[in-house]
Coordinates of C-alpha atoms in Angstrom, one line a residue:
M13 CA 1.0 -90.1 -45.2
S14 CA 0.8 -86.4 -45.1
T15 CA -1.4 -84.4 -42.7
T16 CA -2.8 -81.1 -43.7
T17 CA -4.0 -78.5 -41.2
T18 CA -6.5 -76.1 -42.4
S19 CA -7.2 -72.8 -40.5
Q20 CA -10.8 -71.9 -40.3
T21 CA -12.1 -68.3 -40.1
P22 CA -14.6 -67.5 -37.3
E23 CA -18.1 -66.9 -38.6
S24 CA -18.2 -63.5 -36.8
E25 CA -15.4 -62.2 -38.9
G26 CA -16.0 -61.2 -42.5
P27 CA -14.0 -62.6 -45.4
G28 CA -12.1 -59.3 -45.8
R29 CA -11.1 -58.9 -42.1
P30 CA -7.7 -60.3 -41.1
A31 CA -7.4 -62.9 -38.3
R32 CA -6.6 -61.7 -34.8
L33 CA -3.0 -61.9 -33.9
I34 CA -3.6 -61.9 -30.2
Q35 CA -6.1 -64.5 -28.9
N36 CA -7.5 -62.3 -26.0
E37 CA -7.8 -59.1 -28.1
A38 CA -10.9 -57.2 -27.3
T39 CA -12.3 -54.1 -29.1
T40 CA -14.3 -51.4 -27.3
E41 CA -16.2 -48.7 -29.2
I42 CA -15.5 -45.2 -27.8
P43 CA -18.4 -42.8 -27.9
V44 CA -17.5 -39.6 -29.7
H45 CA -18.8 -37.3 -26.9
L46 CA -16.3 -38.8 -24.4
L47 CA -13.4 -37.5 -26.4
F48 CA -14.5 -33.9 -26.0
R49 CA -16.1 -33.8 -22.6
D50 CA -14.4 -31.6 -20.0
E51 CA -13.9 -32.3 -16.3
P52 CA -13.8 -29.9 -13.4
D53 CA -10.4 -28.3 -12.9
P54 CA -8.5 -29.9 -10.1
V55 CA -6.6 -26.7 -9.4
P56 CA -7.8 -23.0 -9.5
P57 CA -7.1 -21.1 -12.8
A58 CA -4.8 -18.6 -11.1
L59 CA -2.2 -21.4 -10.3
G60 CA -1.6 -22.3 -13.9
P61 CA -3.1 -24.2 -16.9
A62 CA -5.3 -27.1 -15.8
V63 CA -4.8 -30.5 -17.4
V64 CA -7.8 -32.7 -18.0
A65 CA -7.2 -36.2 -16.6
R66 CA -6.7 -39.1 -19.0
R67 CA -9.6 -41.6 -18.9
Q68 CA -8.4 -45.1 -18.6
G69 CA -9.5 -47.3 -21.5
T70 CA -10.9 -44.5 -23.7
G71 CA -7.8 -43.4 -25.5
E72 CA -8.4 -39.8 -24.7
Q73 CA -5.3 -37.6 -24.6
P74 CA -4.7 -35.0 -21.9
R75 CA -5.6 -31.4 -23.0
F76 CA -4.5 -28.1 -21.6
R77 CA -7.1 -25.5 -20.7
R78 CA -6.5 -21.8 -20.9
P79 CA -6.4 -20.2 -17.5
G80 CA -9.1 -17.7 -16.7
P81 CA -8.6 -14.1 -15.6
V82 CA -7.1 -13.7 -12.2
G83 CA -9.5 -12.1 -9.7
P84 CA -8.9 -8.9 -7.7
R85 CA -6.3 -9.0 -5.0
A86 CA -7.8 -9.8 -1.6
A87 CA -7.4 -7.3 1.2
P88 CA -5.4 -8.3 4.2
E89 CA -7.4 -10.1 6.8
V90 CA -7.8 -8.5 10.3
D91 CA -9.7 -9.8 13.3
P92 CA -13.3 -8.8 12.7
D93 CA -13.9 -8.4 16.4
L94 CA -11.1 -6.0 16.7
V95 CA -13.0 -2.7 16.3
E96 CA -12.6 0.5 18.2
R97 CA -15.0 1.1 21.0
A98 CA -15.2 3.6 23.8
A99 CA -13.6 2.6 27.1
R100 CA -15.3 3.0 30.5
V101 CA -13.6 5.9 32.4
L102 CA -14.7 8.2 35.2
P103 CA -14.3 12.0 35.5
G104 CA -11.1 13.1 37.1
A105 CA -13.0 14.5 40.1
A106 CA -13.9 11.0 41.2
G107 CA -10.2 10.0 41.2
L108 CA -9.2 13.1 43.2
L109 CA -12.0 12.5 45.7
A110 CA -10.9 8.8 46.2
G111 CA -7.3 9.9 46.6
V112 CA -8.1 12.5 49.1
C113 CA -10.3 10.1 51.0
G114 CA -7.5 7.6 51.1
A115 CA -5.0 10.1 52.4
A116 CA -7.4 11.4 55.0
G117 CA -8.1 7.8 56.1
C118 CA -4.4 7.2 56.6
A119 CA -4.1 10.4 58.7
V120 CA -7.2 9.5 60.8
N121 CA -5.9 6.0 61.3
T122 CA -2.5 7.4 62.5
W123 CA -4.3 9.6 65.0
W124 CA -6.4 6.7 66.1
A125 CA -3.3 4.6 66.7
G126 CA -1.8 7.3 68.7
V127 CA 1.4 7.7 66.6
L128 CA 0.6 11.1 65.2
P129 CA 3.2 13.6 66.4
P130 CA 2.0 16.1 69.0
L131 CA 3.1 19.0 66.8
A132 CA 0.8 17.8 64.0
V133 CA -2.0 17.3 66.6
R134 CA -1.8 20.9 67.7
A135 CA -1.4 22.2 64.2
L136 CA -4.5 20.3 63.1
R137 CA -6.3 21.1 66.4
L138 CA -7.3 17.5 67.0
P139 CA -8.4 16.3 70.4
A140 CA -5.7 14.4 72.4
Y141 CA -6.1 10.7 72.1
A142 CA -3.8 8.2 73.7
G143 CA -4.5 5.4 71.2
A144 CA -3.9 1.7 71.5
G145 CA -0.9 1.5 69.2
L146 CA -0.5 -0.3 65.9
G147 CA -2.5 -3.5 65.9
P148 CA -4.2 -5.7 63.3
A149 CA -7.2 -3.3 63.0
Q150 CA -4.9 -0.3 62.4
W151 CA -2.8 -2.2 59.8
A152 CA -6.0 -3.3 58.0
A153 CA -7.3 0.3 58.0
Y154 CA -3.9 1.5 56.7
A155 CA -4.1 -1.1 53.9
G156 CA -7.6 -0.1 52.9
A157 CA -7.0 3.7 53.0
G158 CA -3.6 3.3 51.2
A159 CA -5.2 1.2 48.4
L160 CA -8.0 3.7 48.0
G161 CA -5.5 6.6 47.8
L162 CA -3.2 4.7 45.3
F163 CA -6.2 3.8 43.1
G164 CA -7.5 7.3 43.2
F165 CA -4.3 9.2 42.4
G166 CA -2.7 6.4 40.2
G167 CA -5.6 6.4 37.8
L168 CA -5.6 10.1 37.0
A169 CA -4.8 10.8 33.4
R170 CA -5.0 13.9 31.1
G171 CA -6.7 13.5 27.8
R172 CA -5.4 15.8 25.0
T173 CA -7.0 16.9 21.8
G174 CA -5.8 14.8 18.9
R175 CA -4.5 12.1 21.2
A176 CA -6.2 8.8 22.3
W177 CA -5.5 6.1 24.8
V178 CA -5.7 2.4 23.8
L179 CA -6.4 0.3 26.9
G180 CA -5.5 -3.3 27.4
L181 CA -5.9 -5.6 30.5
F182 CA -4.1 -9.0 30.6
G183 CA -3.7 -9.0 26.9
R184 CA -7.3 -8.1 26.0
Y185 CA -8.5 -4.9 24.4
R186 CA -10.6 -2.9 26.8
G187 CA -11.5 0.1 24.7
T188 CA -10.2 3.5 23.5
V189 CA -10.3 6.8 25.3
R190 CA -10.8 9.9 23.1
R191 CA -12.1 12.2 25.8
T192 CA -10.1 15.3 26.8
G193 CA -9.5 16.8 30.2
L194 CA -8.8 15.2 33.5
L195 CA -9.9 11.6 33.6
W196 CA -9.7 8.6 35.9
V197 CA -8.6 5.3 34.2
N198 CA -8.2 2.0 35.9
P199 CA -4.5 2.0 36.9
L200 CA -4.2 -1.8 36.3
V201 CA -4.7 -1.4 32.5
L202 CA -1.9 -0.8 30.1
R203 CA -2.2 2.5 28.1
S204 CA -0.9 3.1 24.6
R205 CA -1.0 6.6 23.4
V206 CA -2.0 7.1 19.7
D207 CA -1.9 10.2 17.7
V208 CA -5.2 10.6 15.8
R209 CA -4.6 14.0 14.2
L210 CA -4.3 14.6 10.5
R211 CA -0.6 13.9 9.8
H212 CA 1.6 14.2 6.8
W213 CA 4.7 12.2 6.1
R214 CA 7.5 13.0 3.6
G215 CA 9.5 9.9 3.0
E216 CA 13.1 9.4 1.8
P217 CA 13.8 8.6 -1.8
M218 CA 12.2 5.3 -2.7
P219 CA 12.9 3.1 -5.7
A220 CA 10.4 3.3 -8.6
A221 CA 10.3 3.0 -12.4
D222 CA 8.7 4.9 -15.3
G223 CA 6.6 3.4 -18.1
N224 CA 9.7 2.3 -20.0
G225 CA 11.3 0.6 -16.9
V226 CA 13.9 3.2 -16.3
A227 CA 15.0 3.2 -12.6
L228 CA 13.9 6.3 -10.6
R229 CA 14.1 7.7 -7.1
V230 CA 10.8 9.2 -5.9
V231 CA 10.0 11.2 -2.8
V232 CA 6.3 11.1 -1.9
L233 CA 4.1 13.1 0.5
V234 CA 1.5 11.1 2.3
V235 CA -1.5 12.7 4.1
W236 CA -3.1 10.3 6.5
R237 CA -4.6 9.7 10.0
V238 CA -5.5 6.9 12.3
R239 CA -9.2 6.1 12.0
D240 CA -9.5 3.0 14.1
T241 CA -7.1 3.0 17.0
A242 CA -7.7 -0.6 18.0
R243 CA -6.7 -2.0 14.6
A244 CA -3.8 0.4 14.1
T245 CA -2.3 -0.5 17.5
L246 CA -3.2 -4.1 17.8
G247 CA -3.7 -5.2 14.2
V248 CA -0.1 -4.6 13.1
E249 CA 3.2 -4.3 15.0
D250 CA 3.8 -0.7 13.9
H251 CA 1.3 1.1 11.8
E252 CA 3.7 3.8 10.6
T253 CA 6.2 1.1 9.3
Y254 CA 3.3 -0.7 7.7
L255 CA 2.2 2.5 5.9
R256 CA 5.7 3.1 4.6
E257 CA 5.9 -0.5 3.2
C258 CA 2.5 0.0 1.5
V259 CA 3.8 3.1 -0.2
E260 CA 6.9 1.2 -1.4
A261 CA 4.7 -1.6 -2.7
A262 CA 2.5 0.9 -4.6
L263 CA 5.5 2.6 -6.2
A264 CA 6.7 -0.8 -7.4
R265 CA 3.3 -1.3 -9.2
V266 CA 2.6 2.2 -10.6
P267 CA 4.8 3.8 -13.2
V268 CA 5.9 7.3 -12.3
E269 CA 7.0 9.8 -15.0
A270 CA 10.4 11.4 -14.6
A271 CA 11.0 15.1 -14.0
G272 CA 9.8 17.4 -16.8
A273 CA 6.8 15.1 -17.7
A274 CA 3.3 16.4 -18.2
R275 CA 1.4 17.4 -15.1
G276 CA -1.5 15.2 -16.1
A277 CA 0.7 12.1 -16.0
A278 CA 2.0 13.0 -12.6
G279 CA -1.6 13.6 -11.3
A280 CA -2.7 10.2 -12.7
A281 CA 0.2 8.5 -11.0
G282 CA -0.7 10.2 -7.7
D283 CA -4.3 9.1 -7.9
A284 CA -3.3 5.6 -8.6
L285 CA -0.9 5.6 -5.7
T286 CA -3.6 7.0 -3.4
R287 CA -6.0 4.3 -4.4
L288 CA -3.6 1.5 -3.8
V289 CA -2.2 2.7 -0.5
A290 CA -5.7 3.5 0.8
A291 CA -6.9 0.0 -0.1
D292 CA -3.9 -1.6 1.6
A293 CA -4.0 0.6 4.8
G294 CA -7.7 0.7 5.3
P295 CA -8.1 -2.8 6.9
V296 CA -5.7 -1.8 9.6
G297 CA -7.5 1.3 10.6
L298 CA -5.5 3.9 8.6
E299 CA -7.2 6.5 6.4
V300 CA -5.1 7.7 3.6
F301 CA -6.1 11.0 1.8
S302 CA -3.4 11.5 -0.7
V303 CA -0.1 10.1 -1.9
R304 CA 1.7 12.6 -4.2
P305 CA 5.2 12.5 -5.7
V306 CA 7.0 15.7 -4.8
R307 CA 10.4 14.9 -6.3
V308 CA 11.3 12.5 -9.0
E309 CA 14.8 11.9 -10.2
Y310 CA 16.7 9.2 -12.0
A311 CA 18.6 6.6 -10.1
P312 CA 22.3 7.1 -9.7
E313 CA 23.2 4.2 -12.0
V314 CA 21.3 5.7 -14.9
A315 CA 21.3 9.4 -14.1
A316 CA 24.4 10.2 -16.3
V317 CA 23.0 8.3 -19.3
M318 CA 19.5 9.8 -19.1
T319 CA 21.0 13.3 -18.7
R320 CA 23.0 12.9 -21.9
R321 CA 19.9 11.6 -23.7
R322 CA 17.8 14.5 -22.5
I323 CA 20.4 17.0 -23.6
A324 CA 20.6 15.3 -27.0
A325 CA 16.8 15.4 -27.3
L326 CA 16.8 19.1 -26.4
D327 CA 19.5 19.9 -28.9
A328 CA 17.7 18.0 -31.7
R329 CA 14.5 19.9 -30.9
H330 CA 16.3 23.2 -31.0
R331 CA 17.9 22.3 -34.3
A332 CA 14.6 21.3 -35.8
S333 CA 13.0 24.6 -34.6
V334 CA 15.9 26.6 -36.1
L335 CA 15.7 24.8 -39.4
T336 CA 11.9 25.3 -39.6
S337 CA 12.3 29.0 -38.9
V338 CA 15.1 29.3 -41.6
V339 CA 13.0 27.4 -44.2
D340 CA 10.0 29.6 -43.5
S341 CA 12.1 32.8 -43.8
V342 CA 13.7 31.7 -47.1
E343 CA 10.3 30.7 -48.5
D344 CA 8.8 34.0 -47.5
T345 CA 11.7 36.0 -49.0
V346 CA 11.7 34.2 -52.4
A347 CA 7.9 34.5 -52.6
R348 CA 7.9 38.3 -51.9
L349 CA 10.7 38.9 -54.5
T350 CA 8.8 36.9 -57.1
M351 CA 5.4 38.4 -56.4
R352 CA 6.7 42.0 -56.6
G353 CA 8.5 41.4 -59.8
L354 CA 11.9 42.4 -58.4
V355 CA 13.6 39.3 -59.9
D356 CA 12.8 36.9 -62.7
L357 CA 14.3 33.6 -61.8
D358 CA 14.5 30.3 -63.6
D359 CA 14.8 27.0 -61.7
R360 CA 18.6 27.1 -61.5
E361 CA 18.7 30.7 -60.3
R362 CA 15.9 30.0 -57.8
K363 CA 17.9 27.1 -56.3
A364 CA 21.0 29.2 -56.1
L365 CA 19.1 32.0 -54.3
V366 CA 17.5 29.6 -51.9
K367 CA 20.9 28.1 -51.1
D368 CA 22.5 31.5 -50.5
L369 CA 19.6 32.7 -48.3
T370 CA 19.7 29.5 -46.3
V371 CA 23.4 29.8 -45.6
A372 CA 23.0 33.5 -44.7
F373 CA 20.1 32.9 -42.3
C374 CA 21.7 30.0 -40.6
S375 CA 24.9 32.0 -40.1
G376 CA 22.9 34.9 -38.7
R377 CA 21.1 32.6 -36.3
G378 CA 24.3 31.0 -35.2
E379 CA 25.9 34.4 -34.4
T380 CA 22.8 36.0 -32.6
G381 CA 21.5 32.9 -30.9
P382 CA 18.0 31.5 -31.0

């Protein structure tokens, strides 16, 4: 007795479709628009190409997106509340008056205590007074008069043209003094003198490069001044060092032509350097007027090679100019002889004459110089 097993095809499947090999197989239709839909970039474009995430169950492959243009470089951030403002000071006469009053108070208290020498009493024509000696009242009067005198004379300061005082009290900015003459400033505050005049700075040779990447050494002349004393003093550790580093950074970004280049290229490099340095130094209270290269030379490691190359270029230019002059002279001589009918030359004779004239002119140029 034989048993025959017949496999039946499900009704949902057509006659031409093969049977499923996996019992739990499931087919999901993928909408076409899902394969080409973009998602927001998880990283900013400036950090590199963004990869669109793979969607689970859709079969979509990750795709790379071309990074967008990088935005302008952000300026250095400085405390927005750190802005120069005028400090509260008094005229110098007030300090002198307070100091004199303190000294006079000490002298009167000494006479009141009876410890003033008789010679000083007679010299000052003061009435004789026995006094009660140095007691608590006398010591308190001494302390008050002495403090008044110290505050009066200790706060005297002299303001000069082109100089400013940056005041700070317990680590807090208290203002800037730009006034001139005799002033009275609180003696408890710390004073930092700042030069606010128009200044020029000629630096030492700094590394740079030309348009072809050849190493150079450039000496620049920077004309600048301190515009905001608060930011220049408190915004950076040393504003002069910061300015020098800004110039070095600008030289690393701007190509500078070597010596002997056109003046227009040198002027364009100076304008570009001025814009970059002014943009970097502006947020810290420095105003840059110009940054100009005053001396450009090749770096020591390439100076010999570039000198030989320049000499070779000058020699080639000189030879080309001599050859052009000789050819023009030969052509003019042959044309004149032919036009005046002095000679009747065929092609062979013309070539020979041109050869002889060329040799003669070149020999003459070599003997007499250019």
